[in-house]
Tab-separated table of C-alpha atoms in Angstrom:
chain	number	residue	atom	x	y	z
A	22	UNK	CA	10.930	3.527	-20.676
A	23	UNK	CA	9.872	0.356	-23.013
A	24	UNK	CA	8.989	-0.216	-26.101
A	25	UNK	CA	5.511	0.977	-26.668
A	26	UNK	CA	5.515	2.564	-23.338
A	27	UNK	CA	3.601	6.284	-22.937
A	28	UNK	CA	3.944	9.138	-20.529
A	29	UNK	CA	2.914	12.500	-19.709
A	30	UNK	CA	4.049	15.582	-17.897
A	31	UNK	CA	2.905	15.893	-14.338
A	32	UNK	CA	0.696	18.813	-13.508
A	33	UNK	CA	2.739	21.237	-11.112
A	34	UNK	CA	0.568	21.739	-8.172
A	35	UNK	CA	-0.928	18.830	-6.249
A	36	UNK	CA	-3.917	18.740	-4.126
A	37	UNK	CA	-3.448	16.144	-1.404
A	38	UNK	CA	-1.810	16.735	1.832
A	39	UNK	CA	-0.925	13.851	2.842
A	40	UNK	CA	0.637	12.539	6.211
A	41	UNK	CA	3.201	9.475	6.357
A	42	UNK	CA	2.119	7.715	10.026
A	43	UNK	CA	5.131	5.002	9.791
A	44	UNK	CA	7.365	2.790	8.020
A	45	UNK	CA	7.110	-0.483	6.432
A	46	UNK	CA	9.854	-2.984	7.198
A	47	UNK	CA	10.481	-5.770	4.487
A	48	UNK	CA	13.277	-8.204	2.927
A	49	UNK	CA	13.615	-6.447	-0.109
A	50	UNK	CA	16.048	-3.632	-1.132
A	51	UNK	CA	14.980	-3.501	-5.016
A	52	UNK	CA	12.287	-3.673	-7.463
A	53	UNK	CA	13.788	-7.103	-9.081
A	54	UNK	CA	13.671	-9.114	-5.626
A	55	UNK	CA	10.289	-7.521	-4.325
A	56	UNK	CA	7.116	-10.027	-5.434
A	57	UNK	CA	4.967	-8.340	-7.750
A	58	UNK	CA	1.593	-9.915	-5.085
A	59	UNK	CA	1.888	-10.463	-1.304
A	60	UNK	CA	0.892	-13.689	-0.208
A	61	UNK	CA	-0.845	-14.095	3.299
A	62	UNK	CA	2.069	-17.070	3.471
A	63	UNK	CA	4.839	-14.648	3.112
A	64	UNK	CA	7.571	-14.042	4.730
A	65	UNK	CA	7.282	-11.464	8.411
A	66	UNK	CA	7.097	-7.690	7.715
A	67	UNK	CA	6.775	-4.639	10.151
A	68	UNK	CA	4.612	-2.035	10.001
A	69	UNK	CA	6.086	0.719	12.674
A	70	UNK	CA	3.630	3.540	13.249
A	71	UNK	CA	5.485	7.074	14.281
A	72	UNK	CA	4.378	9.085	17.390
A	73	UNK	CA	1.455	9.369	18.044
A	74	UNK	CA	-0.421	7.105	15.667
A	75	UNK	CA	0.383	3.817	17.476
A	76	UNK	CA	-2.432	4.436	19.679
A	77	UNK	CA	-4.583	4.492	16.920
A	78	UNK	CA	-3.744	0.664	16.813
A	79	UNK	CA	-5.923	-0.081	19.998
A	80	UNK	CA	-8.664	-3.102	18.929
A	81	UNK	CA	-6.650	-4.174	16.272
A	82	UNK	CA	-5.621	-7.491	17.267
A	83	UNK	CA	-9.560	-8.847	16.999
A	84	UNK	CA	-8.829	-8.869	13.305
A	85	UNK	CA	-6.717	-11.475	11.533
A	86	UNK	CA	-6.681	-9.900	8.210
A	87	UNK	CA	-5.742	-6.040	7.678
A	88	UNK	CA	-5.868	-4.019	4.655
A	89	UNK	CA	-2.490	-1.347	4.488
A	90	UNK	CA	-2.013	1.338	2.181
A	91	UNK	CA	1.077	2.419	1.127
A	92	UNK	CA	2.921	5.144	-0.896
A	93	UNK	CA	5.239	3.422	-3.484
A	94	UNK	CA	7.258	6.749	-2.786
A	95	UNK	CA	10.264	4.958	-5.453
A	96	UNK	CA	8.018	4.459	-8.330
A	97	UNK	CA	7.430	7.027	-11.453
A	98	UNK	CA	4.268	8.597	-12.234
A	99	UNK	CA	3.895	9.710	-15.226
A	100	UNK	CA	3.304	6.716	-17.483
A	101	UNK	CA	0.138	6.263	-19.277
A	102	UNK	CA	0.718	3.301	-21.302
A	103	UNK	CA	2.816	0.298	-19.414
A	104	UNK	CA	4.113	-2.653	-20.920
A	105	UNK	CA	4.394	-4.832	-17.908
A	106	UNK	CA	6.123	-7.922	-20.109
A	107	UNK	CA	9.052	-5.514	-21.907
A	108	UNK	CA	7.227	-7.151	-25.347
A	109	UNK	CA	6.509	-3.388	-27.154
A	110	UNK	CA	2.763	-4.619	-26.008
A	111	UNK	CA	0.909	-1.951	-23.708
A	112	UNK	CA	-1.764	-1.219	-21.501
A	113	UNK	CA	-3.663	1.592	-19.658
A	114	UNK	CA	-1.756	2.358	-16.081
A	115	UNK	CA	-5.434	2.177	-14.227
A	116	UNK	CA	-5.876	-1.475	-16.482
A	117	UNK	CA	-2.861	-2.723	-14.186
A	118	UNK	CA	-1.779	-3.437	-10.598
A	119	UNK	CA	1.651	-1.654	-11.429
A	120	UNK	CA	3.559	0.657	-8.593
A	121	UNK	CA	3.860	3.060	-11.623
A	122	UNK	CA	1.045	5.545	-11.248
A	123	UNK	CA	0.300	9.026	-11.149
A	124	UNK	CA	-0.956	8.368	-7.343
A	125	UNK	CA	1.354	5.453	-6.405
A	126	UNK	CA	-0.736	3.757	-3.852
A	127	UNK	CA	0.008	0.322	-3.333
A	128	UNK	CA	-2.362	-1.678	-1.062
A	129	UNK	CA	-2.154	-5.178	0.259
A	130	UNK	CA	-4.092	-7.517	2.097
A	131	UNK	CA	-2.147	-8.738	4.972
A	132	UNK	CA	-2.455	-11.605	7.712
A	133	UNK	CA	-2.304	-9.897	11.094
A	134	UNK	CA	0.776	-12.304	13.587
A	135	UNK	CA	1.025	-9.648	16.156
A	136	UNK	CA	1.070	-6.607	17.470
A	137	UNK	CA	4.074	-5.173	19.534
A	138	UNK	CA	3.080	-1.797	21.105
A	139	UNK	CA	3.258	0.358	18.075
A	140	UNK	CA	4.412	-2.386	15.693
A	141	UNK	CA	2.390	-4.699	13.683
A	142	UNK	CA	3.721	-8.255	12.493
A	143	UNK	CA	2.161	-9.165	9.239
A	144	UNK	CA	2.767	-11.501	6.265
A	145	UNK	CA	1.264	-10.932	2.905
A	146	UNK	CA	3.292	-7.457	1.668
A	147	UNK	CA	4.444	-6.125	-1.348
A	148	UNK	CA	7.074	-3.601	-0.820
A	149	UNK	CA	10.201	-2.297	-0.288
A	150	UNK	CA	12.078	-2.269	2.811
A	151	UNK	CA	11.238	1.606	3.853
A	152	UNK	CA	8.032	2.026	2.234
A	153	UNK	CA	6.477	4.837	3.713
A	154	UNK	CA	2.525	4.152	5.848
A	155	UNK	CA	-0.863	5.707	4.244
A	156	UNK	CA	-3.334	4.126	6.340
A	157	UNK	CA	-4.489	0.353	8.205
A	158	UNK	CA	-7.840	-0.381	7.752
A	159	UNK	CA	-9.629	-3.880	8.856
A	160	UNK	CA	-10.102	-5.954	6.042
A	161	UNK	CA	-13.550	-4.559	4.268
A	162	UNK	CA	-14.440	-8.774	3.405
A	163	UNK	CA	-14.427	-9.601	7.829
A	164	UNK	CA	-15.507	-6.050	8.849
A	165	UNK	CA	-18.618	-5.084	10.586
A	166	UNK	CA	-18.889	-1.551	11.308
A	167	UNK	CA	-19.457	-0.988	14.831
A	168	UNK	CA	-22.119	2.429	14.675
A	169	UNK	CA	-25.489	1.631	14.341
A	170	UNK	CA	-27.037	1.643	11.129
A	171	UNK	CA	-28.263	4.889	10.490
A	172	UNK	CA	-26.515	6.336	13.326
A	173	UNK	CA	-23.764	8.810	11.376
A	174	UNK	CA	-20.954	9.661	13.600
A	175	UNK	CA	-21.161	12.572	16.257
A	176	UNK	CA	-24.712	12.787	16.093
A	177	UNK	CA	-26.585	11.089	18.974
């Protein structure tokens, strides 16, 4: 911990069952080289679904930007206070884009190269090499949803 920095115990049960639906592949191996923002001029990442989510991926390609979600499963959770510049100076975890969080959910928005069956080439990530898959989503700022308005799924 730093200077100034304050955390808490973690409850003991948990209430989300979550399911991991790939990897990410990145450069970086550690905290210190990863960037602390993706940038859409990055450097090529990989995001390999498991069986049987790359079919999931079908219509994809028709957007160029993506939004990914992540589970930062390497950071701590239990900070409350954060002092992102190691200066004794703090701030609320949910006032900052840190990976230390009680849910650590990164997200990124990412620039869609290609897709390669079940594999996605993107630029524009934030993670470590590893990084277990939450979720792809098209980018909410170039998405139209495709049901009618007013139309709520399975009911027609």
């Amino acid at each position: 911990m730093r200077v100034g920095e304050i955390r808490t115990e973690l409850p003991a049960t948990r209430n989300a069952g979550l399911i991991f639906i790939g990897r990410i592949r990145t450069p970086w191996q550690d905290r210190k080289a990863c960037p602390r923002q993706g940038r859409l001029d990055g450097p090529l990442c990989r995001i390999e679904l498991a069986d049987p989510w790359g079919r999931a991926l079908d219509g994809i390609e028709v957007y160029d930007r993506l939004e990914v979600l992540y589970w930062l499963d390497r950071s701590r959770r239990d900070l409350l206070r954060q002092s992102p510049r190691d200066d004794g100076r703090t701030q609320g975890t949910f006032a900052l884009r840190s990976p230390v969080r009680p849910n650590p959910i990164g997200t990124s928005i990412v620039r869609l190269v290609a897709r390669e069956g079940a594999t996605l080439l993107v630029q524009g990530l934030d993670c470590l090499d590893g990084t277990p898959l939450l979720d792809l989503k098209p980018d909410r700022s170039v998405f139209g949803p495709l049901a009618q308005a007013g139309v709520r799924a399975g009911s027609r």
